[in-house]
Coordinates of C-alpha atoms in Angstrom, one line a residue:
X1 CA -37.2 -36.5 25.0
X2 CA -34.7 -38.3 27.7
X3 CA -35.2 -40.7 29.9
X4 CA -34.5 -38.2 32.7
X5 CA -37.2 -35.9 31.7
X6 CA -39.7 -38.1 30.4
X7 CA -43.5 -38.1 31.8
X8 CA -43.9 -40.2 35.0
X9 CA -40.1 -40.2 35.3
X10 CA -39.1 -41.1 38.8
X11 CA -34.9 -40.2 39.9
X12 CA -34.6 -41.7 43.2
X13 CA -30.8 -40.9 45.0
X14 CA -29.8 -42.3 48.2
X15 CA -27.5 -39.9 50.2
X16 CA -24.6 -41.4 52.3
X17 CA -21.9 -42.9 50.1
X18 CA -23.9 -41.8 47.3
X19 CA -25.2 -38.1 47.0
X20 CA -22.8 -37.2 50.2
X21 CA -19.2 -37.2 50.0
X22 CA -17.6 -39.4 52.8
X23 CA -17.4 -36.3 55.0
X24 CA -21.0 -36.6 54.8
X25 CA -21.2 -32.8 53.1
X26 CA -23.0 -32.5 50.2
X27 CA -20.5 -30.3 47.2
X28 CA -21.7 -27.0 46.0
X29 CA -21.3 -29.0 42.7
X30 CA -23.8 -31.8 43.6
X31 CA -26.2 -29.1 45.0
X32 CA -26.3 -27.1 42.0
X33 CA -26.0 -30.4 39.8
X34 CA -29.5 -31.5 41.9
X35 CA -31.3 -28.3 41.1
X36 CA -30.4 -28.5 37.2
X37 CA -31.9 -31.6 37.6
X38 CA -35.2 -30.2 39.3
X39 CA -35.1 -27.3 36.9
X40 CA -35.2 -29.3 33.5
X41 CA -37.9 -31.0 35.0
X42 CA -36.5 -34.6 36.7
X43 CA -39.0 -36.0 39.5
X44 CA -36.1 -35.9 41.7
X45 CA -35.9 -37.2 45.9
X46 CA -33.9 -38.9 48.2
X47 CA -34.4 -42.2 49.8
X48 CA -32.1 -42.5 53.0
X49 CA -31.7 -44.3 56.3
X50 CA -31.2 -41.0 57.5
X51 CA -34.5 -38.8 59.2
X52 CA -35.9 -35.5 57.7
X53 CA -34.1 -33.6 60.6
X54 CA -30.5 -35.3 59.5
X55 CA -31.6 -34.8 55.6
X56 CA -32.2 -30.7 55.8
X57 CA -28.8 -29.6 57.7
X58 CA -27.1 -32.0 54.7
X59 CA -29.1 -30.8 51.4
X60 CA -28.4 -26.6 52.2
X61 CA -30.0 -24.9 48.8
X62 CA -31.0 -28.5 47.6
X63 CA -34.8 -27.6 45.9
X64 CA -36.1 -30.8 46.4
X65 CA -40.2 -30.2 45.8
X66 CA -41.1 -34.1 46.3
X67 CA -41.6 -35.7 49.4
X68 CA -38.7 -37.9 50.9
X69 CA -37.9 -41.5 52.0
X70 CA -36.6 -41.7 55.4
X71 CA -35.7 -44.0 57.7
X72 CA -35.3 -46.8 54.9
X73 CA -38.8 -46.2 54.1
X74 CA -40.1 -46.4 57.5
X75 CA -41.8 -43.1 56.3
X76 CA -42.7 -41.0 53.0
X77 CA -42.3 -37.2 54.9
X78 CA -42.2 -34.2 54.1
X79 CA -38.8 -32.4 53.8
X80 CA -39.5 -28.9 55.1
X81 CA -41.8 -29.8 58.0
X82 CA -41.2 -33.5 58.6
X83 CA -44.7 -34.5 58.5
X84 CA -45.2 -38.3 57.9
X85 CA -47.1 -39.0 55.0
X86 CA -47.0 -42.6 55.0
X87 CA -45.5 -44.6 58.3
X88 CA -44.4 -48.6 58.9
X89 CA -43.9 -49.1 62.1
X90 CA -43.1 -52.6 63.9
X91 CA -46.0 -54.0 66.3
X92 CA -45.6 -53.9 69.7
X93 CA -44.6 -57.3 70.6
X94 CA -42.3 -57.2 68.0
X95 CA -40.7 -54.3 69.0
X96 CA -40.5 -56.1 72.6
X97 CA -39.0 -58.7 71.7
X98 CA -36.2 -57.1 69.8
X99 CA -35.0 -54.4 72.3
X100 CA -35.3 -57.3 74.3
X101 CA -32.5 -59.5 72.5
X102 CA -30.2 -56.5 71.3
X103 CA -30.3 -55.2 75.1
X104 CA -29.7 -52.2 74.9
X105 CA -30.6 -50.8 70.9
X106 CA -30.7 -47.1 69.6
X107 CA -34.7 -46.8 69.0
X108 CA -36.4 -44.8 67.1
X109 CA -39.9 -44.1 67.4
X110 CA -43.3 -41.9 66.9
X111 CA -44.8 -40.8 70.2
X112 CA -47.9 -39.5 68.8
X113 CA -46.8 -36.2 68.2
X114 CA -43.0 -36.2 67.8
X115 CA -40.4 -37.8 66.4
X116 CA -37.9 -39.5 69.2
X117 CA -34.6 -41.2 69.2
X118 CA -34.2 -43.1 72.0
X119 CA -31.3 -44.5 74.1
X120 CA -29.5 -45.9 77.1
X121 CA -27.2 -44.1 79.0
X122 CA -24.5 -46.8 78.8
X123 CA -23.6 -46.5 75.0
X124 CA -20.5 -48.5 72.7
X125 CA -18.3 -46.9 70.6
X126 CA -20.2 -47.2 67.9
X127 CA -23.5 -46.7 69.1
X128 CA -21.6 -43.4 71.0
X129 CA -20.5 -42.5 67.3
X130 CA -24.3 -42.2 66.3
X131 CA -25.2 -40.1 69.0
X132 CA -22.6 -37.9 68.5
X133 CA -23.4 -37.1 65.1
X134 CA -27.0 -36.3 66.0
X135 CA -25.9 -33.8 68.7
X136 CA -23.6 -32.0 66.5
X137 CA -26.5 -30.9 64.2
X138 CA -28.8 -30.6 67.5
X139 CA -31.1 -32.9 66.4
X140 CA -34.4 -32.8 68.4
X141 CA -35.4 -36.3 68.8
X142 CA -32.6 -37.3 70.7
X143 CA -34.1 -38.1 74.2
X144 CA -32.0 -40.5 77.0
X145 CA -34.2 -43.1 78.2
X146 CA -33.5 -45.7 80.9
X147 CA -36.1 -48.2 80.3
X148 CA -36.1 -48.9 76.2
X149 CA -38.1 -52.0 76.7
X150 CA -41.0 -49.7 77.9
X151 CA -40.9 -47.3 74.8
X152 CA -41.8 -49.9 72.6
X153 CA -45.1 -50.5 74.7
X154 CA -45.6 -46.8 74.5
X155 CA -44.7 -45.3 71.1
X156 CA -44.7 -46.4 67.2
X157 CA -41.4 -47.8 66.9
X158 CA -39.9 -47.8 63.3
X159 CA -36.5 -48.7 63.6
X160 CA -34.0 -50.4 66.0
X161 CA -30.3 -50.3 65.6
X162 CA -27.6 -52.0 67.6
X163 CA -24.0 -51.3 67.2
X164 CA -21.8 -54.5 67.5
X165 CA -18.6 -55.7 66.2
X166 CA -18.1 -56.6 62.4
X167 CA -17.4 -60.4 63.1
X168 CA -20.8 -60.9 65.6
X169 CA -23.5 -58.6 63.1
X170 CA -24.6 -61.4 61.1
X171 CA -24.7 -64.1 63.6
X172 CA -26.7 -61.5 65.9
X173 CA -28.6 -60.4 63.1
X174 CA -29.7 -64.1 62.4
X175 CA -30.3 -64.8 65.9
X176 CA -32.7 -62.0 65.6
X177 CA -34.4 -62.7 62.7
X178 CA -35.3 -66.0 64.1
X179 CA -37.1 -64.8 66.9
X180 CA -39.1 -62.7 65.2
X181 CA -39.6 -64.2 62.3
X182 CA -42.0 -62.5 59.7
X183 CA -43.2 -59.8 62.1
X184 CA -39.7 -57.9 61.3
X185 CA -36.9 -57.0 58.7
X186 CA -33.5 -57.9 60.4
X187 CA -30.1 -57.5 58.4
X188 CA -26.6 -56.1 59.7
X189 CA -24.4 -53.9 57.3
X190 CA -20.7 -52.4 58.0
X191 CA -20.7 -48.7 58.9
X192 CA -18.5 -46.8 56.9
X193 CA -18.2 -44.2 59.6
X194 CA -17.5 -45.9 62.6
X195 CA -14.5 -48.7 61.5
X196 CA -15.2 -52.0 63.4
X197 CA -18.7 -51.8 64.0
X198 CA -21.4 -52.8 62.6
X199 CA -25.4 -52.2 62.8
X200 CA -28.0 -54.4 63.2
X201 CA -31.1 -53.3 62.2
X202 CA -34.8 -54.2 62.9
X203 CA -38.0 -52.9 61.0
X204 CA -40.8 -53.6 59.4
X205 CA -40.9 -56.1 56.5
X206 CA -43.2 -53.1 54.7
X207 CA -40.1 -50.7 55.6
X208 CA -38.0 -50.8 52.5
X209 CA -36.9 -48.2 49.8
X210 CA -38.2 -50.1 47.2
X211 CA -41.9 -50.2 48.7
X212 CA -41.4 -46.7 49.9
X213 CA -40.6 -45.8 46.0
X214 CA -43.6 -47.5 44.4
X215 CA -46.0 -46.3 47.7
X216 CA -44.4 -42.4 46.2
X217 CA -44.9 -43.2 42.9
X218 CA -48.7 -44.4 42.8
X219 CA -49.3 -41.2 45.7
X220 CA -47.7 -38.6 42.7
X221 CA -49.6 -40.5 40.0
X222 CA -46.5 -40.9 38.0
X223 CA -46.4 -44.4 35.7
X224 CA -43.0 -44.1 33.8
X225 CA -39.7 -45.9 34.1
X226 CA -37.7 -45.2 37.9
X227 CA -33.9 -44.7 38.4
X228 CA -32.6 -45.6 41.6
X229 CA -28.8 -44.4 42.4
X230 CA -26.9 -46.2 45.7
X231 CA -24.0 -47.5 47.1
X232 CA -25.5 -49.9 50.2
X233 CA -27.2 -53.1 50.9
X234 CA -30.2 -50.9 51.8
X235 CA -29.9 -49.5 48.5
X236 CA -31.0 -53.4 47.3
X237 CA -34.5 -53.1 47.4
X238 CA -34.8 -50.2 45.4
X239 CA -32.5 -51.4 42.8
X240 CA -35.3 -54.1 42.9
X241 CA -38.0 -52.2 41.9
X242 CA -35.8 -49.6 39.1
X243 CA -35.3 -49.8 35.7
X244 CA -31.8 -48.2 36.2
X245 CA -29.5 -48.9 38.9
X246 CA -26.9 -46.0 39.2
X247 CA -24.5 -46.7 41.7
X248 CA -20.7 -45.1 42.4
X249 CA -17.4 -46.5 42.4
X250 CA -17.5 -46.6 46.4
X251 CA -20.5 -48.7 46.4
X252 CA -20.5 -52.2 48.4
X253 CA -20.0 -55.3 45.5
X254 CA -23.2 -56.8 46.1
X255 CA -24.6 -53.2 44.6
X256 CA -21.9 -52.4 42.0
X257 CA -22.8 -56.2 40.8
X258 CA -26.8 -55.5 40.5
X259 CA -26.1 -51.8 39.1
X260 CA -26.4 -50.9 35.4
X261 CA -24.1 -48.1 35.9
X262 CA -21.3 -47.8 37.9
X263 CA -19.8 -43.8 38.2
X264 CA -17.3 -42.2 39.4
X265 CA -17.0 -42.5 43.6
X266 CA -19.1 -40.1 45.8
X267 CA -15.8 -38.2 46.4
X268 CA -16.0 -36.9 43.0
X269 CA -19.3 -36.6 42.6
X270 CA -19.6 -39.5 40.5
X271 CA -23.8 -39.6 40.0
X272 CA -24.5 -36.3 39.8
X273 CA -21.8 -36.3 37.4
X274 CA -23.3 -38.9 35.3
X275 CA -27.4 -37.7 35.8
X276 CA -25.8 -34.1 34.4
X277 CA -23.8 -36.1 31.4
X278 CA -26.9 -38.1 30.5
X279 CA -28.8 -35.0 30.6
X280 CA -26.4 -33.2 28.1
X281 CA -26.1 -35.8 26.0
X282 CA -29.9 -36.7 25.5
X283 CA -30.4 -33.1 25.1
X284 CA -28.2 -33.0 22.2
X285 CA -29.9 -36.1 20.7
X286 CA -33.0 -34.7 20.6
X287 CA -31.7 -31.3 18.9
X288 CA -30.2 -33.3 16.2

């Protein structure tokens, strides 16, 4: 039997840079390489910055039966009906505090019985990029607000994000971090899409893929090995907790250098590629 298909299996995929090609489609070729996957039997989801209402517009015919990893494990969701399974949201004051130093952050937050992404009506280019994004697949949480400062006294938030430029992220990021000190998660990361700018992002420390993985793995009482496959810092923490590190070609150098694998880039598919080789090839082992 392969490692792929073997009891308490876990196959983890991040999507953008990874499963998504830089377009941010998803191939007919990975779709139907994903439900080959499913169909032999791999415990197969997605872990992604990324909400259950960005996820299902970009996984068309994608037969993904496990729950997801959204929001950098902010939640454990549902795909199909984007109920939260398992949430980590940032306390109050903590949330305060940082819409407070980034000014004027993207926020996005629980109200108790929807899912919201708030923001200011004065946006930057990159911040404008995210919002843009969201409208083109008419995403329902987006909601203007004036006053962010008040939604965090309001709602659950689980994730800030502030668009700034690529030589300020990390000092901002640290100034950040400083102020909140072990109450939040604060790193900043380039974003591919939007050249220049850079994110900043604030969530709780329990908010990580790799938590989110284990939290999924002990809900689905599965106890074998886990293969994690990404291309971003945020992919880190997952590699963390894996026992194989897939990433592609296009990855970010900190994650090629912790991967055991390194594909072919998310332009060509690379890690579908590779799950579908292994698959083969272990097959034909085991018929020998």
């Amino acid at each position: 039997m392969s490692w792929l298909t073997a009891p308490g299996h876990l196959l983890v995929c991040d999507l953008d840079g990874t499963l998504l090609r830089s377009d941010t489609s998803l191939s007919d070729a990975a779709r139907d390489g994903l439900n080959a996957l499913v169909a032999a039997g791999v415990a197969v989801t997605v872990a992604s910055a990324r909400s259950t209402a960005a996820m299902r517009p970009m996984l068309p015919g994608v037969d993904l039966r496990l729950p997801v990893i959204e929001h950098n494990g902010a939640y454990i969701s549902d795909l199909r009906t984007g109920e939260h399974l398992i949430t980590n949201a940032l306390d109050a004051a903590t949330a305060g505090k940082a819409v407070e130093l980034l000014g004027d952050p993207i926020v996005t937050t629980w109200d108790g019985a929807r899912d919201r992404v708030h923001f200011g009506p004065e946006l930057n280019t990159g911040a404008g990029w995210f919002i843009a994004e969201k409208r083109r697949y008419a995403d329902p949480r987006l909601t203007e607000t004036a006053d962010l400062h008040a939604v965090a006294d309001r709602e659950q938030v689980v994730m800030l994000c502030s668009y700034v430029p690529d030589d300020e992220a990390a000092g901002v990021a640290a100034t950040v971090q400083a102020a909140v000190g072990e109450g939040a998660r604060v790193w900043a990361a380039l974003n591919a899409y939007s050249p220049g700018w850079s994110e900043v992002v604030v969530q709780s420390p329990l908010a990580t893929k790799g938590a989110a993985i284990l939290e999924l793995r002990h809900r689905l009482g599965l106890a074998g090995e886990i293969t994690a496959c990404g291309d971003h810092v945020n992919d880190l923490p997952m590699f963390a907790v894996a026992d194989r590190r897939v990433a592609p070609a296009n990855a970010q150098p900190e994650v090629r250098a912790a991967a055991s694998v390194v594909t072919g880039a998310n332009d060509d598919d690379g890690v579908v590629t590779y799950l579908l080789d292994q698959l083969a090839i272990l097959r034909r082992e085991a018929e020998q």
